[in-house]
Coordinates of C-alpha atoms in Angstrom, one line a residue:
Chain A
M892 CA 20.8 136.5 86.3
K893 CA 23.1 139.4 86.8
M894 CA 23.2 138.6 90.6
K895 CA 23.9 135.0 90.0
W896 CA 26.8 135.9 87.7
R897 CA 28.2 138.3 90.3
I898 CA 28.1 135.6 93.0
N899 CA 29.7 133.1 90.7
R900 CA 32.5 135.5 90.0
L901 CA 33.0 136.2 93.7
M902 CA 33.1 132.5 94.4
A903 CA 35.7 132.0 91.7
V904 CA 37.9 134.8 93.1
L905 CA 37.6 133.4 96.6
A906 CA 38.4 129.9 95.4
C907 CA 41.5 131.1 93.7
L908 CA 42.6 133.0 96.8
A909 CA 42.0 129.9 98.9
L910 CA 44.1 127.8 96.5
V911 CA 47.0 130.4 96.5
L912 CA 46.9 130.6 100.3
I913 CA 47.0 126.8 100.6
L914 CA 50.0 126.6 98.3
I915 CA 51.8 129.4 100.2
S916 CA 51.2 127.7 103.5
E917 CA 52.5 124.4 102.1
V918 CA 55.7 126.0 101.0
K919 CA 56.2 127.5 104.4
G920 CA 55.7 124.1 106.0
S921 CA 58.4 122.5 104.0
L922 CA 60.8 125.2 105.2
A923 CA 60.5 124.0 108.8
Y924 CA 63.5 122.1 110.2
F925 CA 62.8 119.1 112.3
T926 CA 64.5 119.1 115.7
T927 CA 64.4 117.2 118.9
Y928 CA 65.7 117.9 122.4
T929 CA 66.2 116.5 125.8
T930 CA 68.0 117.6 128.9
V931 CA 69.1 116.1 132.2
G932 CA 71.2 117.1 135.2
G933 CA 72.4 115.7 138.5
S934 CA 74.8 116.5 141.3
Q935 CA 76.8 114.8 144.0
K936 CA 77.9 116.2 147.4
I937 CA 81.5 116.5 148.4
G938 CA 81.6 115.1 151.9
K939 CA 84.1 115.8 154.7
L940 CA 87.5 116.8 153.5
S941 CA 89.1 117.4 156.9
G942 CA 89.8 114.7 159.5
D943 CA 91.0 114.4 163.1
T944 CA 93.2 112.1 165.1
E945 CA 94.1 111.4 168.7
V946 CA 97.5 110.2 169.9
E947 CA 97.9 108.0 172.9
E948 CA 101.2 107.5 174.7
K949 CA 102.2 104.9 177.3
V950 CA 105.5 105.1 179.3
D951 CA 107.1 101.9 180.4
G952 CA 110.6 102.2 181.8
N953 CA 112.7 103.7 179.0
K954 CA 110.1 103.0 176.4
K955 CA 107.3 105.1 175.1
T956 CA 104.6 103.3 173.2
V957 CA 102.5 105.5 170.8
T958 CA 99.3 104.7 169.0
V959 CA 97.2 107.0 166.9
K960 CA 93.4 106.7 166.4
N961 CA 91.5 108.2 163.6
T962 CA 88.6 110.1 165.3
G963 CA 87.5 111.8 162.1
E964 CA 85.1 110.7 159.3
I965 CA 87.6 110.2 156.5
P966 CA 90.7 108.0 156.0
C967 CA 94.0 109.7 156.9
Y968 CA 97.7 109.1 157.0
V969 CA 99.7 109.8 160.2
R970 CA 103.3 110.4 161.2
V971 CA 105.1 110.7 164.6
R972 CA 108.4 111.9 165.8
A973 CA 109.9 112.4 169.3
Y974 CA 112.1 115.3 170.5
A975 CA 114.7 114.8 173.1
G976 CA 117.9 116.4 174.2
E977 CA 121.1 115.6 172.3
L978 CA 122.3 113.4 175.1
F979 CA 119.6 110.9 174.3
T980 CA 119.3 108.5 171.5
L981 CA 115.9 107.4 170.2
V982 CA 115.3 104.0 168.6
Y983 CA 112.0 103.6 166.8
S984 CA 110.4 100.3 166.1
G985 CA 106.9 99.2 165.1
E986 CA 105.0 97.2 162.5
N987 CA 104.1 99.3 159.4
W988 CA 106.0 102.3 160.8
S989 CA 109.0 103.5 158.8
E990 CA 111.0 106.5 157.8
N991 CA 110.6 108.0 154.4
E992 CA 113.3 108.3 151.8
K993 CA 114.3 111.7 152.9
K994 CA 115.0 110.5 156.5
D995 CA 113.4 113.7 157.8
G996 CA 113.1 112.4 161.3
W997 CA 109.5 111.5 161.1
Y998 CA 108.2 107.9 161.3
Y999 CA 105.3 107.3 158.9
Y1000 CA 102.5 104.8 159.4
V1001 CA 102.5 103.3 155.9
L1002 CA 98.8 102.3 155.9
P1003 CA 95.9 104.7 155.8
L1004 CA 93.9 104.9 159.0
E1005 CA 90.2 104.4 158.4
P1006 CA 87.7 106.3 160.7
N1007 CA 87.9 104.8 164.2
E1008 CA 90.9 102.7 163.3
V1009 CA 93.8 102.6 165.7
S1010 CA 97.4 102.3 164.3
A1011 CA 99.8 99.6 165.3
A1012 CA 102.0 100.6 168.2
L1013 CA 105.2 102.6 167.6
T1014 CA 107.8 101.9 170.3
I1015 CA 110.3 104.6 171.0
E1016 CA 113.2 103.4 173.1
I1017 CA 115.1 106.1 174.9
N1018 CA 118.8 105.4 175.7
W1019 CA 121.2 107.6 177.6
D1020 CA 124.4 107.5 179.5
S1021 CA 123.3 107.4 183.1
S1022 CA 126.7 108.6 184.3
I1023 CA 125.9 111.9 182.7
V1024 CA 122.2 112.3 183.1
A1025 CA 120.8 111.9 186.5
D1026 CA 117.8 114.3 186.6
D1027 CA 114.3 114.0 185.2
F1028 CA 114.0 114.7 181.5
E1029 CA 111.3 115.1 178.9
V1030 CA 110.8 113.4 175.6
I1031 CA 108.1 115.0 173.6
V1032 CA 106.0 113.1 171.1
V1033 CA 104.5 115.0 168.2
E1034 CA 101.9 113.5 165.8
E1035 CA 100.6 114.9 162.6
F1036 CA 98.0 113.7 160.1
V1037 CA 96.9 114.4 156.5
P1038 CA 93.6 113.4 154.9
A1039 CA 94.3 110.5 152.5
S1040 CA 94.9 111.6 148.9
Y1041 CA 93.6 109.6 146.0
N1042 CA 95.2 108.5 142.8
E1043 CA 93.1 108.3 139.6
D1044 CA 92.9 104.5 140.1
G1045 CA 91.5 105.0 143.6
S1046 CA 94.6 104.0 145.6
T1047 CA 95.6 106.3 148.4
Y1048 CA 98.7 108.0 149.7
G1049 CA 99.6 110.7 152.2
D1050 CA 100.4 114.0 150.6
W1051 CA 102.8 115.5 153.1
D1052 CA 103.9 118.3 150.8
A1053 CA 100.4 119.7 150.2
V1054 CA 100.3 123.4 150.2
I1055 CA 97.2 125.1 151.5
T1056 CA 95.9 127.9 149.4
T1057 CA 93.9 130.4 151.2
K1058 CA 91.4 133.0 150.1
E1059 CA 90.6 135.8 152.4
V1060 CA 87.2 136.6 151.1
P1061 CA 84.1 134.4 151.5
Y1062 CA 83.2 132.8 148.2
D1063 CA 79.8 134.5 148.0
K1064 CA 81.6 137.8 147.9
W1065 CA 84.4 136.9 145.4
E1066 CA 82.5 138.4 142.5
E1067 CA 81.9 141.7 144.3
V1068 CA 85.6 141.9 145.0
A1069 CA 86.6 141.0 141.5
G1070 CA 84.2 143.7 140.1
Q1071 CA 85.8 146.5 142.1
Chain B
M892 CA 21.7 132.3 101.0
K893 CA 19.7 129.6 99.3
R894 CA 22.2 129.6 96.5
L895 CA 25.0 129.0 98.9
K896 CA 23.1 126.1 100.4
N897 CA 22.8 124.6 97.0
R898 CA 26.5 125.0 96.5
P899 CA 28.2 123.4 99.5
L900 CA 31.6 123.5 97.7
F901 CA 31.5 127.2 97.3
A902 CA 30.4 127.6 100.9
C903 CA 33.3 125.6 102.1
L904 CA 35.7 127.6 100.0
I905 CA 34.4 130.8 101.4
I906 CA 34.9 129.6 104.9
L907 CA 38.3 128.2 104.1
A908 CA 39.4 131.4 102.5
A909 CA 38.3 133.5 105.5
A910 CA 40.1 131.1 107.8
M911 CA 43.3 131.2 105.7
M912 CA 43.2 135.0 105.6
I913 CA 42.9 135.3 109.3
F914 CA 45.6 132.6 109.8
S915 CA 48.0 134.2 107.4
G916 CA 47.5 137.5 109.1
V917 CA 48.6 136.1 112.4
Q918 CA 51.6 134.3 110.8
T919 CA 52.8 137.5 109.2
S920 CA 52.8 139.4 112.4
R921 CA 54.8 136.6 114.1
A922 CA 57.2 136.4 111.2
A923 CA 57.8 140.2 111.3
L924 CA 58.7 140.0 115.0
T925 CA 61.1 137.2 114.4
I926 CA 62.8 138.9 111.5
S927 CA 63.3 142.0 113.4
S928 CA 65.2 140.2 116.2
D929 CA 67.2 137.7 114.1
N930 CA 69.2 137.6 110.9
Y931 CA 67.0 135.1 109.4
F932 CA 63.8 133.3 109.9
A933 CA 63.1 129.6 110.0
Q934 CA 60.5 127.4 111.5
L935 CA 61.6 124.6 113.8
A936 CA 59.3 121.7 114.4
T937 CA 59.5 118.6 116.5
D938 CA 58.5 115.4 114.9
E939 CA 57.2 112.2 116.4
K940 CA 59.8 110.3 114.4
M941 CA 62.8 112.1 115.7
H942 CA 64.1 111.3 119.1
V943 CA 67.4 111.2 121.2
D944 CA 68.4 109.6 124.4
L945 CA 71.4 110.3 126.6
L946 CA 73.1 107.2 127.9
E947 CA 75.1 107.2 131.1
N948 CA 77.1 104.0 131.6
E949 CA 74.9 102.3 129.1
T950 CA 71.6 103.3 130.7
S951 CA 69.3 105.9 129.3
V952 CA 69.0 108.8 131.7
C953 CA 66.8 111.0 129.6
T954 CA 64.8 110.9 126.3
S955 CA 63.2 113.4 124.1
K956 CA 60.1 111.3 124.2
D957 CA 59.2 112.8 127.5
A958 CA 61.1 116.1 127.2
G959 CA 60.0 118.9 129.5
K960 CA 58.9 122.2 128.2
D961 CA 61.4 124.9 127.3
G962 CA 62.7 126.6 130.4
E963 CA 61.9 123.8 132.7
E964 CA 64.5 122.6 135.1
P965 CA 66.2 119.6 133.7
R966 CA 65.2 116.3 135.3
V967 CA 67.6 114.6 137.7
G968 CA 69.3 111.6 136.3
L969 CA 73.1 112.2 135.9
L970 CA 75.7 111.2 138.5
Q971 CA 73.2 109.3 140.6
N972 CA 75.0 106.0 140.6
L973 CA 78.5 107.4 140.5
L974 CA 79.8 105.8 143.7
P975 CA 80.5 102.1 143.9
E976 CA 78.5 100.3 146.5
G977 CA 79.7 100.8 150.0
D978 CA 81.4 104.1 149.2
E979 CA 79.7 107.2 150.7
N980 CA 82.1 109.9 149.8
I981 CA 83.5 111.1 146.6
H982 CA 87.3 110.8 146.7
P983 CA 88.9 113.9 145.2
G984 CA 91.5 112.7 142.7
E985 CA 89.9 109.4 141.9
N986 CA 88.5 108.6 138.5
Y987 CA 84.8 107.5 138.4
K988 CA 83.2 105.8 135.5
E989 CA 81.0 108.2 133.6
V990 CA 80.5 106.9 130.0
L991 CA 78.3 109.3 128.1
C992 CA 76.9 108.5 124.7
V993 CA 73.9 109.6 122.6
Q994 CA 71.4 107.2 121.1
N995 CA 69.1 107.9 118.2
T996 CA 65.8 106.5 119.5
G997 CA 63.8 107.9 116.6
E998 CA 63.2 106.6 113.1
M999 CA 65.0 109.4 111.2
D1000 CA 68.7 110.0 110.9
E1001 CA 69.8 113.1 112.7
Y1002 CA 72.8 115.3 113.6
I1003 CA 73.5 115.6 117.3
R1004 CA 74.7 118.4 119.4
V1005 CA 75.5 118.1 123.1
V1006 CA 76.0 121.0 125.5
L1007 CA 77.4 120.1 128.8
Y1008 CA 77.4 122.4 131.9
K1009 CA 79.4 121.8 135.0
Y1010 CA 79.3 123.9 138.1
W1011 CA 79.2 124.0 141.9
Q1012 CA 76.2 124.4 144.2
D1013 CA 75.9 124.8 147.9
E1014 CA 73.9 122.5 150.2
D1015 CA 70.6 124.1 149.2
G1016 CA 71.3 123.9 145.5
K1017 CA 72.2 127.6 145.0
K1018 CA 74.7 128.0 142.2
L1019 CA 78.2 129.1 143.4
M1020 CA 79.7 131.0 140.5
A1021 CA 82.9 131.6 142.4
L1022 CA 83.9 128.0 142.8
N1023 CA 86.0 126.6 139.9
P1024 CA 84.3 124.5 137.3
D1025 CA 87.7 123.3 136.2
Y1026 CA 87.9 121.2 139.3
I1027 CA 85.1 119.0 137.8
V1028 CA 87.2 117.1 135.3
L1029 CA 85.3 115.2 132.6
E1030 CA 87.7 113.1 130.5
L1031 CA 87.8 110.8 127.5
N1032 CA 90.7 108.4 128.1
G1033 CA 89.6 105.5 125.9
E1034 CA 90.2 101.9 126.9
E1035 CA 93.7 101.7 125.7
E1036 CA 96.4 102.9 128.0
N1037 CA 98.6 105.6 126.6
P1038 CA 102.1 104.1 125.9
E1039 CA 104.7 105.1 128.4
G1040 CA 106.2 108.5 127.6
A1041 CA 103.7 109.3 124.9
E1042 CA 102.3 112.7 125.1
E1043 CA 98.9 112.9 126.6
K1044 CA 96.2 113.5 124.0
S1045 CA 94.3 116.7 124.4
L1046 CA 90.6 116.4 125.1
K1047 CA 89.9 117.9 121.6
E1048 CA 92.0 115.2 119.9
A1049 CA 90.5 112.4 122.0
L1050 CA 87.0 113.6 121.1
K1051 CA 87.9 113.9 117.4
E1052 CA 89.1 110.3 117.4
N1053 CA 85.6 109.3 118.7
G1054 CA 83.9 111.4 116.0
W1055 CA 83.0 114.4 118.2
L1056 CA 83.8 118.0 117.3
L1057 CA 84.6 120.3 120.2
D1058 CA 83.4 123.9 119.5
E1059 CA 86.0 125.8 121.5
E1060 CA 84.6 129.2 120.5
A1061 CA 81.3 128.3 122.0
G1062 CA 82.8 126.9 125.1
T1063 CA 83.5 128.5 128.5
K1064 CA 84.9 127.2 131.8
E1065 CA 81.4 126.1 132.6
R1066 CA 80.1 125.0 129.2
M1067 CA 81.3 122.5 126.6
V1068 CA 79.7 122.3 123.2
L1069 CA 80.1 119.2 121.1
Y1070 CA 78.8 118.1 117.7
Y1071 CA 78.8 114.5 116.4
A1072 CA 80.4 114.8 113.1
K1073 CA 78.5 112.0 111.4
P1074 CA 74.7 111.7 111.1
L1075 CA 73.5 109.3 113.8
K1076 CA 71.3 106.7 112.2
A1077 CA 68.1 105.4 113.7
D1078 CA 68.8 103.2 116.7
E1079 CA 72.6 103.9 116.4
I1080 CA 74.6 104.8 119.6
S1081 CA 77.3 107.3 119.2
A1082 CA 80.9 106.8 120.4
P1083 CA 81.3 108.2 123.9
F1084 CA 82.2 111.8 124.5
A1085 CA 83.3 111.2 128.1
D1086 CA 84.2 108.1 130.0
T1087 CA 85.5 109.3 133.4
I1088 CA 84.8 112.1 135.8
R1089 CA 87.1 113.2 138.5
I1090 CA 87.1 115.9 141.1
D1091 CA 90.5 117.6 141.2
K1092 CA 92.4 116.8 144.3
K1093 CA 93.3 120.5 144.6
I1094 CA 89.9 121.1 146.3
V1095 CA 91.3 119.5 149.4
N1096 CA 93.8 122.3 149.9
E1097 CA 91.6 125.3 149.2
V1098 CA 90.8 127.1 152.4
L1099 CA 88.6 130.0 153.1
H1100 CA 90.1 132.4 155.6
E1101 CA 87.5 134.6 157.3
E1102 CA 88.1 137.2 160.0
T1103 CA 85.2 138.4 162.1
K1104 CA 84.9 140.5 165.1
K1105 CA 82.7 139.5 167.9
D1106 CA 82.4 141.5 171.2
G1107 CA 85.7 143.1 170.3
V1108 CA 87.5 139.8 169.9
E1109 CA 88.9 139.0 166.5
L1110 CA 88.0 135.5 165.3
I1111 CA 89.8 133.7 162.5
N1112 CA 87.7 131.1 160.9
C1113 CA 89.2 128.7 158.4
T1114 CA 87.0 126.4 156.4
L1115 CA 87.6 124.2 153.5
T1116 CA 86.1 125.9 150.5
Y1117 CA 84.7 122.8 148.8
E1118 CA 83.7 120.8 151.8
G1119 CA 80.0 120.0 151.8
K1120 CA 79.5 121.6 148.3
Q1121 CA 77.8 119.8 145.4
F1122 CA 79.2 119.4 142.0
S1123 CA 76.7 119.3 139.2
L1124 CA 76.7 118.1 135.6
E1125 CA 73.9 119.1 133.2
A1126 CA 73.5 117.9 129.6
E1127 CA 71.4 119.1 126.8
V1128 CA 71.1 116.8 123.8
D1129 CA 69.7 118.2 120.5
G1130 CA 69.0 116.5 117.3
V1131 CA 68.3 118.1 113.9
Q1132 CA 67.3 116.6 110.6
T1133 CA 70.0 115.5 108.2
H1134 CA 68.3 116.9 105.1
N1135 CA 69.5 120.3 104.2
A1136 CA 72.0 120.0 107.1
E1137 CA 73.9 123.2 106.9
L1138 CA 70.9 125.4 107.0
A1139 CA 69.0 123.3 109.4
I1140 CA 71.9 123.4 111.9
K1141 CA 72.4 127.1 111.3
S1142 CA 68.7 127.7 112.0
A1143 CA 68.3 125.3 114.9
W1144 CA 71.6 125.9 116.7
G1145 CA 73.0 129.1 115.2
A1146 CA 76.2 127.2 114.3
D1147 CA 78.2 127.4 111.1
V1148 CA 79.1 123.9 109.8
M1149 CA 80.1 122.5 106.5
V1150 CA 79.1 119.1 105.1
I1151 CA 82.4 117.9 103.7
D1152 CA 81.6 114.5 102.1
D1153 CA 78.9 112.3 100.8
A1154 CA 78.6 110.5 104.1
G1155 CA 77.4 113.7 105.6
T1156 CA 80.5 114.4 107.8
L1157 CA 80.4 117.8 109.4
E1158 CA 83.2 120.2 110.0
L1159 CA 82.9 123.4 112.0
G1160 CA 83.2 126.6 110.0
K1161 CA 81.4 128.8 107.6
T1162 CA 80.4 128.0 104.1
G1163 CA 79.3 130.2 101.3
N1164 CA 75.8 129.0 101.0
V1165 CA 74.7 129.4 104.7
D1166 CA 74.0 133.0 104.4
D1167 CA 72.2 132.6 101.2
P1168 CA 68.8 130.9 101.7
D1169 CA 68.2 130.8 98.0
N1170 CA 71.0 128.3 97.7
A1171 CA 69.2 125.9 100.0
G1172 CA 69.1 123.0 97.7
A1173 CA 72.6 121.7 98.2
D1174 CA 72.5 119.3 101.1
D1175 CA 74.2 116.3 99.6
G1176 CA 77.6 117.7 99.9
T1177 CA 78.3 117.3 96.2
Q1178 CA 78.2 121.0 95.5
E1179 CA 81.3 122.9 95.9
Q1180 CA 81.3 125.0 99.0
E1181 CA 83.8 127.7 99.0
P1182 CA 84.4 129.4 102.3
L1183 CA 83.6 133.1 102.4
P1184 CA 86.6 135.3 101.8

């Protein structure tokens, strides 16, 4: 009888303990905050940023005919000018070739040149007074290009005033340098 | 033993008690560790009824329903359809459509936080910390054109108009932290927090100038810094329960927010009751919340 009572008492204590523990664990559960989470990434490669062009000249009498071909991989804008002595006058003509507002001596092709596209011809007529000039002479044609720049709406233009900023240290060492 | 067999209820209770004791022992040791490393302790739980999706140009690119484990690399999904058909190259300076919204795809209302990361990588995917994340320009322009001459809205203002709070203190050049001010209801789609992405045209003019010596000859090598590099965008979207919002957000995200009205609108900043867990009952915004002195 004594044994039975002891066991009963033990059972009662354990039962109470169990109840308390269950209550405590319930309280803890309600303190948890519900959250959710997701994550995603992605990247895009910047392609070629530099281009290349080739200029072709043909001489026919007192005329030079110049065309420019885009031999690079990205669209670009080109400009051409010719240099001659002061005794010579140069007259430029060509479809889609024009001077800019500043009249800086360059003739600009107003359209962008797509890769492998050849510009319309720019004709440079060279005039001189033959009573003064009798010898051979040179007229030098210079061509320049810039990669096409983009506006926010996707339209293009040639940024001839772009300033190149250079860094002397390879990018993987910038931090080392900065840390010194 | 026979007596125990005759009393199945007692037997069960004994086993239960033993199990609870062991279990509570484990929990205590875990709690002690957490407390020692943090100001305060809270349990976070995921719930089958809570979910979020990130929408890019109206298409879901990720969902918490198949979220990876913590620490896993985020899945690839963003920026994949950025270029219009026929275009192969990103044009620096041009705006591309990148409308980013969050959708509550669960059954419970939730508060939303978005953390955006932008950075550069080389061809092999190695992160290039030295390249400028500012050249990856994520904007919110809205559909309406700004009137001529009007001052351009700052990103923060534009976000605020769309209901997003920009946490500037938590942000860096690389990271942007945003909170959606209103609770997002089940199935609801938030207003966008971005609608265009642009690579600054300045990248075209940045050149790397390297001098090397080979067989006694000095070589100068100029390369375009950003040519062939990859720009990356990463987004983390978190949701937390709306009940007991201030404490839940403090616990889940470590952020101090205030609920300022009955609609549950959030504002960034500290309130009096965040530091006082005993005051946890006030989640309906009706209680006065005085900021700490």
